[in-house]
Amino acid sequence: MNSSMRQRPVVAALLATTMIAGLPIAAMAQSAPASAPAAASTAPAVTPAGAPLGTIGSITVTGTQRLEPDTVLSYTKLRQGQPFSQESLDQALRDLYETELFADVQIRNDNGALTVQVKENPVINRIVLEGNKRLKEDKIRPEIKLAPRQIYTRSKVRADVARIIELYRRQGRFAATIEPKMVQLDQNRVDIVFEISEGPKSKVRQINIIGNEKFKDGELRSQMVTKQSRWFRIFSSGTSYDPDRLAYDQQKLRQFYLTEGYADFRVISAVAELTPDKQDFIITYVVEEGDRYKFGDVKVESDIRDLSGEALTKTLPMKKGDWYNAKQVEDTVDTLSETAGLFGYAFADVSPDFNRSKEDLTMGINFRIGNAPRVYVERVDINGNTLTQDKVVRREFRLAEGDAFNSFLVKRSKDRINSLGFFQEKLDIEQKPGSAPDRIVLETNVQEKSTGELSLSAGYSSLERFIVSASITQRNFRGKGQELRTSVNYSAYSKSVEVGFTEPYFMDKNIAIGGDIYRRDLNSFRFLGNSTNDRDTTYEQTTTGFQLRAGLSVTEYISLALRYSLNFDNVTLDRATYYSDPDGAGPLAERCDPLLAGRYLCDAIGKRTTSSIGYSLIYDTRDNRIRPTRGNNVVLSQDFAGLGGSVRYVRTRVNAGKYWALGSGFIFSVTGEGGYIHSLEGQRTDPDGFPTERIRLVDRFFLGEPQIRGFNIRGVGPRVKRYFLQATTDSNGATTGYERVNGNQNVSDDALGGRIYYMSRAELEIPLGSGAREMGLRPSIYVDAGAVAGIKDPVLVNGTGSFAGYCDPTTAAPTGSTRVRATGSARAPVCGTNFSFAGGNFEEEYLGDTLKPRVSVGFGVNWNSPFGPFRIDIAKALLKEPGDDTKLITFNVGTQF
């Protein structure tokens, strides 16, 4: 920005006020500027200024309060018995003003008897800031050099005002003004008050580009970090004016043109003008595009014997005749450097030699790889870890002292250290020369972050309503990389207590061990009708158990995890609701009634023990396991239940994901998973002897929120919908049929789960400005798909062990998927119109048992809010099947997601 454009703050003159009897009285300023001292009071004379006026007979100093008279005289050259002149008196005045100790000085001459009358500058009592809201005092105070008990001077006040103004300019507030005021106190003390008018944040109103012919203004503006202020950029920090960003944007423009082949492009000028109201800036760039070039002859010459220049030339991404691209040249230099590093040449010098031809507009490039010694790791230094032990970081290094240098292994070490989650993300491993040309030092500078979490929170979830949770987690216990966690969760539908511990390197070997002990109580619910607010509890499941885990690395990217689990489950139903005769003594006493509960619920109740052993085979190349930006992972898991216990099955799952960093902060990912559970038991039957599904309800797969957004919890897959009926009669009162009773309370929706499932997701995380990132906002758009199926249509039996009729409600004839279930007064199986079942007549539909994909699209936002993690998703189901439960908006507050 031109110096003529710089705005100077308006600084008001210092005002002095004194409070007398509660009334402010303005005190006229007594001081004179140091540059224009008051003339000495002398008798009128016509003699030249340098002519002697006589000899100093005596010197008297008056008006001092803190200073001694001799101290005042020591600042001048006036001495008793010496001659003096008008010039020497003026010089004495200047000398006294330059000390900045005095507000006013006068020298009177009475025939050689000089009287020096001074008025001392006041002492500062305190510094007061008023009007600062955007910048807190702890940001401004360090910029103020004045301090209590110092001598007040105007020059120091002006300097402090300039520093505060500069501080506001760094924040983009160029309209800020500072008005310093002085409040007079007794004993020649003053309070200094800086009245601050912060003004609005200066925005960039317009960006003009002059001289561009090949590209439109909008295309060039999109390359800049600075953006024009518009309403839809409320979360962007790029709309604020920043002088440093102006130079950066010029570089961005040049980079863009160089990638398009314009090697002669230059920015002639960049001017930022502040609008008259000091609210906004208008930036104008004048550019010269020049000619467009193509690649000429491109080759690689290598002085390193292990690297063939001819072979490397064949791998170059650019070919003769392609449009010149400077970014491609830079990437090629990095690639060749990394290639040399793979062979152990850490300090290989790769330099491109350009041969520009303006006649045919070509750019020939010769990539020269200079000779360099093969490098070995001399040592590995780790700095900045105050809590984490050195060995926790060192064991993630893929290189050790004495190993041949390998740039790929250095990058891999960085990714593994980042995946620990113990340090800030901006971690780098610097490569420094060692004690000899063939030695290198790897220096890792880490910045530890908090790895302990104490959470006491209450929140609201669209899944479980009100949630209360308390947890303590230490992911770097005792600085050894161990994880210790305990948690207690309580909601309307679930309760749990869990304690877990993991040692990632048991006995300092690459073997991880861990275990969990838990107690979980689940009150499963079903929705009534289409309302997510109307629910009732179906079964209650209590699980008490533990799990032991072990894991080891097979290769750098492949690991094996083993586990053993023992669970004791007890599934119960409310007897008063779902039992035929809960208080009786007959054959139906203490029996779950399928007519009341549905056969799938009656089949689920009971106590069982599940003893299972399992493994997971993991392939993982992600750069960060916590928040990956590139790489992929595949996990194959199997669990075998039947090592004792009363449940036997094989459960198989496959998970996979791939991540791409698209540049500019965009992260695209595709993930998928699927599973199948196979029973190892023989055909199971219910107490009445009828065959039932071999896989129990609590062991099946369920899909819906939050796995597939756009659908309700367990909203995808096989289900039974029960519609309660009321009789219809003719004019004579005779029953003619049955119709469904209106109202959500007269419809129940029970998800049954399935034996096989699959789901996939494609998601794009969208970057926001630095202001939104500081708030912890991470939006994304996504497509979810999946399905679950593979169970038998549950068959209903009545309380006597006989098959209850599947009847059309009008004709009383047997029917297929839509049927009426009811019995007569004697509970005999009937298929007619004589319904007198105490629980009411009903009609059931079995729906959703298909692997046809359900698909939804939507967008969501993660927010690390001050009151806990928050996520909201808005998703629309595009493909669904009859019976599926959809949901547009879901959110979670105060609980992890």
mmCIF file of C-alpha atoms in Angstrom, residues 233-557:
data_model
loop_
_atom_site.group_PDB
_atom_site.id
_atom_site.type_symbol
_atom_site.label_atom_id
_atom_site.label_comp_id
_atom_site.label_asym_id
_atom_site.label_seq_id
_atom_site.Cartn_x
_atom_site.Cartn_y
_atom_site.Cartn_z
ATOM 1 C CA ARG A 233 -19.297 -15.200 3.623
ATOM 2 C CA ILE A 234 -20.281 -14.429 7.190
ATOM 3 C CA PHE A 235 -18.071 -17.241 8.531
ATOM 4 C CA SER A 236 -15.084 -16.406 6.344
ATOM 5 C CA SER A 237 -12.111 -14.483 7.695
ATOM 6 C CA GLY A 238 -10.838 -13.792 4.174
ATOM 7 C CA THR A 239 -13.087 -10.758 3.756
ATOM 8 C CA SER A 240 -11.068 -8.710 6.251
ATOM 9 C CA TYR A 241 -8.315 -6.516 4.917
ATOM 10 C CA ASP A 242 -4.802 -7.655 5.758
ATOM 11 C CA PRO A 243 -1.736 -5.938 4.210
ATOM 12 C CA ASP A 244 0.309 -9.140 4.517
ATOM 13 C CA ARG A 245 -2.372 -11.038 2.651
ATOM 14 C CA LEU A 246 -2.106 -8.542 -0.203
ATOM 15 C CA ALA A 247 1.434 -9.718 -0.995
ATOM 16 C CA TYR A 248 0.389 -13.338 -0.605
ATOM 17 C CA ASP A 249 -2.448 -12.893 -3.120
ATOM 18 C CA GLN A 250 -0.008 -11.468 -5.639
ATOM 19 C CA GLN A 251 2.010 -14.649 -5.258
ATOM 20 C CA LYS A 252 -1.155 -16.738 -5.674
ATOM 21 C CA LEU A 253 -1.961 -14.927 -8.918
ATOM 22 C CA ARG A 254 1.526 -15.558 -10.213
ATOM 23 C CA GLN A 255 1.309 -19.241 -9.272
ATOM 24 C CA PHE A 256 -1.997 -19.572 -11.111
ATOM 25 C CA TYR A 257 -0.682 -18.013 -14.315
ATOM 26 C CA LEU A 258 2.500 -20.099 -14.131
ATOM 27 C CA THR A 259 0.442 -23.286 -13.916
ATOM 28 C CA GLU A 260 -1.392 -22.171 -17.070
ATOM 29 C CA GLY A 261 1.814 -21.618 -19.029
ATOM 30 C CA TYR A 262 2.220 -17.836 -18.702
ATOM 31 C CA ALA A 263 5.858 -17.781 -17.638
ATOM 32 C CA ASP A 264 6.257 -14.000 -18.147
ATOM 33 C CA PHE A 265 3.300 -13.006 -15.984
ATOM 34 C CA ARG A 266 3.856 -10.262 -13.434
ATOM 35 C CA VAL A 267 1.839 -8.020 -11.150
ATOM 36 C CA ILE A 268 2.699 -4.437 -12.034
ATOM 37 C CA SER A 269 1.015 -2.873 -8.995
ATOM 38 C CA ALA A 270 -1.323 -3.688 -6.121
ATOM 39 C CA VAL A 271 -3.050 -0.773 -4.433
ATOM 40 C CA ALA A 272 -5.458 -0.835 -1.498
ATOM 41 C CA GLU A 273 -7.567 2.291 -0.972
ATOM 42 C CA LEU A 274 -9.527 2.997 2.171
ATOM 43 C CA THR A 275 -13.000 4.296 1.474
ATOM 44 C CA PRO A 276 -13.837 7.812 2.749
ATOM 45 C CA ASP A 277 -15.948 6.387 5.575
ATOM 46 C CA LYS A 278 -12.965 4.260 6.667
ATOM 47 C CA GLN A 279 -15.210 1.220 6.654
ATOM 48 C CA ASP A 280 -13.907 -0.805 3.711
ATOM 49 C CA PHE A 281 -11.033 -1.231 1.293
ATOM 50 C CA ILE A 282 -10.987 -1.335 -2.496
ATOM 51 C CA ILE A 283 -8.071 -3.329 -3.893
ATOM 52 C CA THR A 284 -6.861 -2.862 -7.445
ATOM 53 C CA TYR A 285 -4.344 -5.134 -9.193
ATOM 54 C CA VAL A 286 -2.682 -4.185 -12.471
ATOM 55 C CA VAL A 287 -1.289 -7.284 -14.209
ATOM 56 C CA GLU A 288 0.609 -8.154 -17.356
ATOM 57 C CA GLU A 289 -0.132 -11.647 -18.633
ATOM 58 C CA GLY A 290 2.538 -12.122 -21.294
ATOM 59 C CA ASP A 291 2.810 -15.054 -23.715
ATOM 60 C CA ARG A 292 1.837 -18.669 -23.094
ATOM 61 C CA TYR A 293 4.584 -21.307 -23.249
ATOM 62 C CA LYS A 294 4.742 -25.030 -23.911
ATOM 63 C CA PHE A 295 7.217 -27.577 -22.617
ATOM 64 C CA GLY A 296 10.249 -28.096 -24.831
ATOM 65 C CA ASP A 297 12.780 -30.891 -24.347
ATOM 66 C CA VAL A 298 12.486 -32.311 -20.833
ATOM 67 C CA LYS A 299 15.053 -34.716 -19.377
ATOM 68 C CA VAL A 300 16.803 -35.794 -16.178
ATOM 69 C CA GLU A 301 20.566 -35.912 -15.659
ATOM 70 C CA SER A 302 21.819 -37.714 -12.576
ATOM 71 C CA ASP A 303 25.298 -37.674 -11.056
ATOM 72 C CA ILE A 304 24.258 -40.407 -8.600
ATOM 73 C CA ARG A 305 25.186 -43.857 -9.848
ATOM 74 C CA ASP A 306 22.119 -45.519 -8.285
ATOM 75 C CA LEU A 307 19.765 -43.239 -10.172
ATOM 76 C CA SER A 308 19.495 -43.551 -13.947
ATOM 77 C CA GLY A 309 18.713 -40.285 -15.673
ATOM 78 C CA GLU A 310 17.215 -42.070 -18.675
ATOM 79 C CA ALA A 311 14.938 -44.189 -16.506
ATOM 80 C CA LEU A 312 13.798 -41.167 -14.508
ATOM 81 C CA THR A 313 13.145 -39.200 -17.706
ATOM 82 C CA LYS A 314 10.562 -41.799 -18.721
ATOM 83 C CA THR A 315 8.676 -41.262 -15.459
ATOM 84 C CA LEU A 316 8.364 -37.481 -15.815
ATOM 85 C CA PRO A 317 4.700 -36.335 -15.879
ATOM 86 C CA MET A 318 5.279 -33.581 -18.468
ATOM 87 C CA LYS A 319 5.920 -34.233 -22.156
ATOM 88 C CA LYS A 320 7.198 -32.045 -24.967
ATOM 89 C CA GLY A 321 4.324 -30.017 -26.418
ATOM 90 C CA ASP A 322 2.290 -29.892 -23.184
ATOM 91 C CA TRP A 323 1.391 -26.481 -21.828
ATOM 92 C CA TYR A 324 4.015 -25.299 -19.370
ATOM 93 C CA ASN A 325 3.036 -25.801 -15.722
ATOM 94 C CA ALA A 326 5.303 -24.444 -12.988
ATOM 95 C CA LYS A 327 3.472 -26.414 -10.283
ATOM 96 C CA GLN A 328 4.203 -29.599 -12.186
ATOM 97 C CA VAL A 329 7.874 -28.643 -12.244
ATOM 98 C CA GLU A 330 7.908 -28.055 -8.462
ATOM 99 C CA ASP A 331 6.163 -31.373 -7.821
ATOM 100 C CA THR A 332 8.660 -33.127 -10.079
ATOM 101 C CA VAL A 333 11.564 -31.661 -8.083
ATOM 102 C CA ASP A 334 9.954 -32.944 -4.864
ATOM 103 C CA THR A 335 9.335 -36.356 -6.417
ATOM 104 C CA LEU A 336 12.920 -36.677 -7.623
ATOM 105 C CA SER A 337 14.167 -35.596 -4.167
ATOM 106 C CA GLU A 338 11.973 -38.228 -2.516
ATOM 107 C CA THR A 339 13.178 -40.821 -4.996
ATOM 108 C CA ALA A 340 16.770 -39.995 -4.106
ATOM 109 C CA GLY A 341 15.792 -40.196 -0.443
ATOM 110 C CA LEU A 342 14.406 -43.697 -0.958
ATOM 111 C CA PHE A 343 17.900 -44.765 -1.982
ATOM 112 C CA GLY A 344 19.438 -43.080 1.060
ATOM 113 C CA TYR A 345 20.552 -39.787 -0.504
ATOM 114 C CA ALA A 346 18.946 -37.348 1.917
ATOM 115 C CA PHE A 347 20.764 -34.253 0.716
ATOM 116 C CA ALA A 348 20.639 -34.823 -3.021
ATOM 117 C CA ASP A 349 20.389 -31.490 -4.817
ATOM 118 C CA VAL A 350 17.726 -31.489 -7.534
ATOM 119 C CA SER A 351 17.767 -28.304 -9.589
ATOM 120 C CA PRO A 352 15.823 -27.578 -12.781
ATOM 121 C CA ASP A 353 17.711 -25.698 -15.514
ATOM 122 C CA PHE A 354 15.330 -23.718 -17.723
ATOM 123 C CA ASN A 355 15.911 -23.052 -21.414
ATOM 124 C CA ARG A 356 13.354 -20.482 -22.506
ATOM 125 C CA SER A 357 12.821 -19.805 -26.203
ATOM 126 C CA LYS A 358 10.784 -16.697 -26.962
ATOM 127 C CA GLU A 359 10.879 -17.467 -30.688
ATOM 128 C CA ASP A 360 8.790 -20.634 -30.555
ATOM 129 C CA LEU A 361 7.461 -20.015 -26.993
ATOM 130 C CA THR A 362 8.843 -23.216 -25.460
ATOM 131 C CA MET A 363 10.380 -23.949 -22.084
ATOM 132 C CA GLY A 364 12.967 -26.702 -22.044
ATOM 133 C CA ILE A 365 13.885 -28.157 -18.644
ATOM 134 C CA ASN A 366 16.845 -30.232 -17.563
ATOM 135 C CA PHE A 367 16.409 -31.682 -14.072
ATOM 136 C CA ARG A 368 19.911 -32.151 -12.695
ATOM 137 C CA ILE A 369 20.472 -34.401 -9.676
ATOM 138 C CA GLY A 370 23.788 -33.468 -8.122
ATOM 139 C CA ASN A 371 26.129 -36.010 -6.627
ATOM 140 C CA ALA A 372 25.670 -36.596 -2.909
ATOM 141 C CA PRO A 373 26.902 -39.175 -0.397
ATOM 142 C CA ARG A 374 24.623 -41.908 0.859
ATOM 143 C CA VAL A 375 23.330 -40.844 4.237
ATOM 144 C CA TYR A 376 22.860 -42.775 7.468
ATOM 145 C CA VAL A 377 20.899 -41.782 10.558
ATOM 146 C CA GLU A 378 23.301 -40.514 13.190
ATOM 147 C CA ARG A 379 20.688 -39.995 15.889
ATOM 148 C CA VAL A 380 17.027 -39.227 16.526
ATOM 149 C CA ASP A 381 16.269 -36.222 18.728
ATOM 150 C CA ILE A 382 12.877 -35.666 20.354
ATOM 151 C CA ASN A 383 12.078 -32.257 21.820
ATOM 152 C CA GLY A 384 9.045 -30.780 23.537
ATOM 153 C CA ASN A 385 7.701 -33.893 25.284
ATOM 154 C CA THR A 386 7.337 -33.039 28.948
ATOM 155 C CA LEU A 387 4.840 -35.769 29.908
ATOM 156 C CA THR A 388 5.224 -38.397 27.213
ATOM 157 C CA GLN A 389 8.229 -40.627 27.645
ATOM 158 C CA ASP A 390 10.803 -40.680 24.851
ATOM 159 C CA LYS A 391 10.302 -44.365 24.175
ATOM 160 C CA VAL A 392 6.605 -43.794 23.376
ATOM 161 C CA VAL A 393 7.653 -41.587 20.454
ATOM 162 C CA ARG A 394 10.771 -43.533 19.458
ATOM 163 C CA ARG A 395 8.938 -46.823 19.064
ATOM 164 C CA GLU A 396 6.806 -45.217 16.335
ATOM 165 C CA PHE A 397 9.916 -44.373 14.306
ATOM 166 C CA ARG A 398 10.547 -46.637 11.359
ATOM 167 C CA LEU A 399 14.222 -45.613 11.401
ATOM 168 C CA ALA A 400 16.833 -46.047 14.132
ATOM 169 C CA GLU A 401 20.372 -44.824 14.699
ATOM 170 C CA GLY A 402 22.695 -46.381 12.110
ATOM 171 C CA ASP A 403 19.979 -47.158 9.553
ATOM 172 C CA ALA A 404 20.293 -45.987 5.971
ATOM 173 C CA PHE A 405 18.189 -42.879 5.452
ATOM 174 C CA ASN A 406 14.871 -43.417 3.698
ATOM 175 C CA SER A 407 12.506 -40.499 3.060
ATOM 176 C CA PHE A 408 9.480 -42.775 2.814
ATOM 177 C CA LEU A 409 10.147 -44.214 6.268
ATOM 178 C CA VAL A 410 10.533 -40.699 7.668
ATOM 179 C CA LYS A 411 7.089 -39.799 6.354
ATOM 180 C CA ARG A 412 5.663 -43.042 7.696
ATOM 181 C CA SER A 413 7.153 -42.270 11.135
ATOM 182 C CA LYS A 414 5.473 -38.873 11.094
ATOM 183 C CA ASP A 415 2.097 -40.435 10.292
ATOM 184 C CA ARG A 416 2.435 -42.983 13.104
ATOM 185 C CA ILE A 417 3.351 -40.311 15.663
ATOM 186 C CA ASN A 418 0.379 -38.202 14.559
ATOM 187 C CA SER A 419 -1.911 -41.215 14.927
ATOM 188 C CA LEU A 420 -1.052 -41.444 18.622
ATOM 189 C CA GLY A 421 -3.201 -38.368 19.223
ATOM 190 C CA PHE A 422 -0.857 -37.107 21.948
ATOM 191 C CA PHE A 423 0.530 -34.099 20.066
ATOM 192 C CA GLN A 424 -0.639 -31.126 18.047
ATOM 193 C CA GLU A 425 -1.295 -31.957 14.393
ATOM 194 C CA LYS A 426 1.412 -29.654 12.980
ATOM 195 C CA LEU A 427 4.211 -32.077 13.712
ATOM 196 C CA ASP A 428 7.259 -32.358 11.503
ATOM 197 C CA ILE A 429 10.488 -34.344 11.469
ATOM 198 C CA GLU A 430 13.346 -32.040 10.484
ATOM 199 C CA GLN A 431 16.341 -33.429 8.627
ATOM 200 C CA LYS A 432 19.569 -31.785 9.791
ATOM 201 C CA PRO A 433 23.182 -32.437 8.776
ATOM 202 C CA GLY A 434 25.097 -34.666 11.159
ATOM 203 C CA SER A 435 28.716 -34.669 12.259
ATOM 204 C CA ALA A 436 29.845 -35.870 8.821
ATOM 205 C CA PRO A 437 28.598 -35.415 5.234
ATOM 206 C CA ASP A 438 27.122 -38.916 5.259
ATOM 207 C CA ARG A 439 25.317 -38.477 8.565
ATOM 208 C CA ILE A 440 21.877 -37.016 9.260
ATOM 209 C CA VAL A 441 20.037 -36.056 12.430
ATOM 210 C CA LEU A 442 16.268 -36.502 12.584
ATOM 211 C CA GLU A 443 14.866 -33.900 14.950
ATOM 212 C CA THR A 444 11.265 -34.212 16.052
ATOM 213 C CA ASN A 445 9.733 -31.181 17.741
ATOM 214 C CA VAL A 446 6.438 -32.105 19.369
ATOM 215 C CA GLN A 447 3.898 -29.994 21.167
ATOM 216 C CA GLU A 448 1.881 -32.004 23.641
ATOM 217 C CA LYS A 449 -1.825 -31.552 23.977
ATOM 218 C CA SER A 450 -4.225 -32.666 26.652
ATOM 219 C CA THR A 451 -4.842 -36.400 26.526
ATOM 220 C CA GLY A 452 -6.951 -36.612 29.666
ATOM 221 C CA GLU A 453 -10.659 -36.025 29.540
ATOM 222 C CA LEU A 454 -13.005 -35.518 32.455
ATOM 223 C CA SER A 455 -16.554 -35.225 31.190
ATOM 224 C CA LEU A 456 -19.638 -34.534 33.276
ATOM 225 C CA SER A 457 -22.385 -33.659 30.867
ATOM 226 C CA ALA A 458 -26.085 -33.655 30.272
ATOM 227 C CA GLY A 459 -27.506 -33.442 26.815
ATOM 228 C CA TYR A 460 -30.290 -34.279 24.481
ATOM 229 C CA SER A 461 -30.192 -36.831 21.699
ATOM 230 C CA SER A 462 -32.819 -37.405 19.069
ATOM 231 C CA LEU A 463 -32.172 -41.121 19.622
ATOM 232 C CA GLU A 464 -32.326 -41.417 23.386
ATOM 233 C CA ARG A 465 -33.835 -38.132 24.547
ATOM 234 C CA PHE A 466 -32.149 -36.820 27.680
ATOM 235 C CA ILE A 467 -28.690 -38.187 28.400
ATOM 236 C CA VAL A 468 -26.486 -37.874 31.477
ATOM 237 C CA SER A 469 -22.933 -39.135 31.221
ATOM 238 C CA ALA A 470 -19.739 -39.063 33.227
ATOM 239 C CA SER A 471 -16.433 -40.373 31.982
ATOM 240 C CA ILE A 472 -12.739 -40.212 32.725
ATOM 241 C CA THR A 473 -10.331 -41.112 29.949
ATOM 242 C CA GLN A 474 -6.572 -40.854 29.898
ATOM 243 C CA ARG A 475 -5.150 -41.843 26.525
ATOM 244 C CA ASN A 476 -1.558 -41.324 27.658
ATOM 245 C CA PHE A 477 -1.667 -42.737 31.169
ATOM 246 C CA ARG A 478 1.551 -41.969 33.092
ATOM 247 C CA GLY A 479 3.116 -40.786 29.833
ATOM 248 C CA LYS A 480 3.528 -44.395 28.680
ATOM 249 C CA GLY A 481 0.938 -44.334 25.931
ATOM 250 C CA GLN A 482 -1.449 -46.495 27.953
ATOM 251 C CA GLU A 483 -5.184 -45.863 27.822
ATOM 252 C CA LEU A 484 -7.377 -45.972 30.918
ATOM 253 C CA ARG A 485 -11.070 -45.189 30.710
ATOM 254 C CA THR A 486 -14.160 -45.368 32.865
ATOM 255 C CA SER A 487 -17.629 -44.225 31.923
ATOM 256 C CA VAL A 488 -21.162 -44.087 33.263
ATOM 257 C CA ASN A 489 -24.091 -43.276 30.958
ATOM 258 C CA TYR A 490 -27.765 -42.894 31.728
ATOM 259 C CA SER A 491 -30.672 -42.130 29.428
ATOM 260 C CA ALA A 492 -34.333 -42.979 29.126
ATOM 261 C CA TYR A 493 -33.531 -46.157 27.183
ATOM 262 C CA SER A 494 -30.027 -47.235 28.167
ATOM 263 C CA LYS A 495 -27.690 -47.370 31.132
ATOM 264 C CA SER A 496 -24.103 -48.551 31.222
ATOM 265 C CA VAL A 497 -20.979 -48.722 33.364
ATOM 266 C CA GLU A 498 -17.649 -49.607 31.781
ATOM 267 C CA VAL A 499 -13.981 -49.768 32.778
ATOM 268 C CA GLY A 500 -11.220 -50.435 30.248
ATOM 269 C CA PHE A 501 -7.434 -50.490 29.996
ATOM 270 C CA THR A 502 -5.033 -50.884 27.047
ATOM 271 C CA GLU A 503 -1.260 -51.337 27.053
ATOM 272 C CA PRO A 504 -0.066 -50.763 23.446
ATOM 273 C CA TYR A 505 3.449 -52.199 23.954
ATOM 274 C CA PHE A 506 3.389 -55.017 26.479
ATOM 275 C CA MET A 507 6.847 -55.603 28.000
ATOM 276 C CA ASP A 508 8.150 -53.086 25.436
ATOM 277 C CA LYS A 509 7.279 -55.544 22.692
ATOM 278 C CA ASN A 510 5.100 -54.719 19.715
ATOM 279 C CA ILE A 511 2.169 -56.503 21.338
ATOM 280 C CA ALA A 512 -0.910 -54.703 22.631
ATOM 281 C CA ILE A 513 -3.062 -56.107 25.416
ATOM 282 C CA GLY A 514 -6.196 -54.756 27.013
ATOM 283 C CA GLY A 515 -9.469 -55.544 28.653
ATOM 284 C CA ASP A 516 -12.916 -54.198 29.459
ATOM 285 C CA ILE A 517 -15.439 -54.929 32.188
ATOM 286 C CA TYR A 518 -18.967 -53.675 31.644
ATOM 287 C CA ARG A 519 -22.599 -53.733 32.662
ATOM 288 C CA ARG A 520 -25.187 -52.526 30.130
ATOM 289 C CA ASP A 521 -28.926 -52.211 30.551
ATOM 290 C CA LEU A 522 -30.997 -51.586 27.422
ATOM 291 C CA ASN A 523 -34.693 -50.859 27.298
ATOM 292 C CA SER A 524 -35.539 -51.505 23.673
ATOM 293 C CA PHE A 525 -38.387 -49.455 22.296
ATOM 294 C CA ARG A 526 -40.608 -49.369 19.266
ATOM 295 C CA PHE A 527 -42.290 -46.459 17.547
ATOM 296 C CA LEU A 528 -46.044 -46.139 17.515
ATOM 297 C CA GLY A 529 -47.264 -45.037 14.119
ATOM 298 C CA ASN A 530 -45.150 -42.513 12.237
ATOM 299 C CA SER A 531 -44.326 -40.348 15.229
ATOM 300 C CA THR A 532 -40.862 -40.392 16.782
ATOM 301 C CA ASN A 533 -42.340 -38.997 19.981
ATOM 302 C CA ASP A 534 -44.689 -41.945 20.595
ATOM 303 C CA ARG A 535 -42.817 -45.015 21.795
ATOM 304 C CA ASP A 536 -43.285 -47.867 24.174
ATOM 305 C CA THR A 537 -40.778 -50.233 25.712
ATOM 306 C CA THR A 538 -40.607 -53.766 24.347
ATOM 307 C CA TYR A 539 -37.891 -55.923 25.887
ATOM 308 C CA GLU A 540 -35.296 -55.164 28.549
ATOM 309 C CA GLN A 541 -31.810 -56.578 28.055
ATOM 310 C CA THR A 542 -29.197 -56.719 30.797
ATOM 311 C CA THR A 543 -25.639 -57.611 29.773
ATOM 312 C CA THR A 544 -22.814 -58.212 32.211
ATOM 313 C CA GLY A 545 -19.449 -59.301 30.910
ATOM 314 C CA PHE A 546 -15.839 -58.705 30.078
ATOM 315 C CA GLN A 547 -13.522 -58.793 27.087
ATOM 316 C CA LEU A 548 -9.790 -59.495 26.816
ATOM 317 C CA ARG A 549 -7.848 -58.202 23.796
ATOM 318 C CA ALA A 550 -4.418 -58.686 22.252
ATOM 319 C CA GLY A 551 -2.902 -57.318 19.067
ATOM 320 C CA LEU A 552 0.359 -57.510 17.167
ATOM 321 C CA SER A 553 1.801 -56.129 13.944
ATOM 322 C CA VAL A 554 2.349 -58.616 11.139
ATOM 323 C CA THR A 555 3.900 -56.079 8.756
ATOM 324 C CA GLU A 556 4.137 -52.304 8.657
ATOM 325 C CA TYR A 557 0.552 -52.008 7.439
#
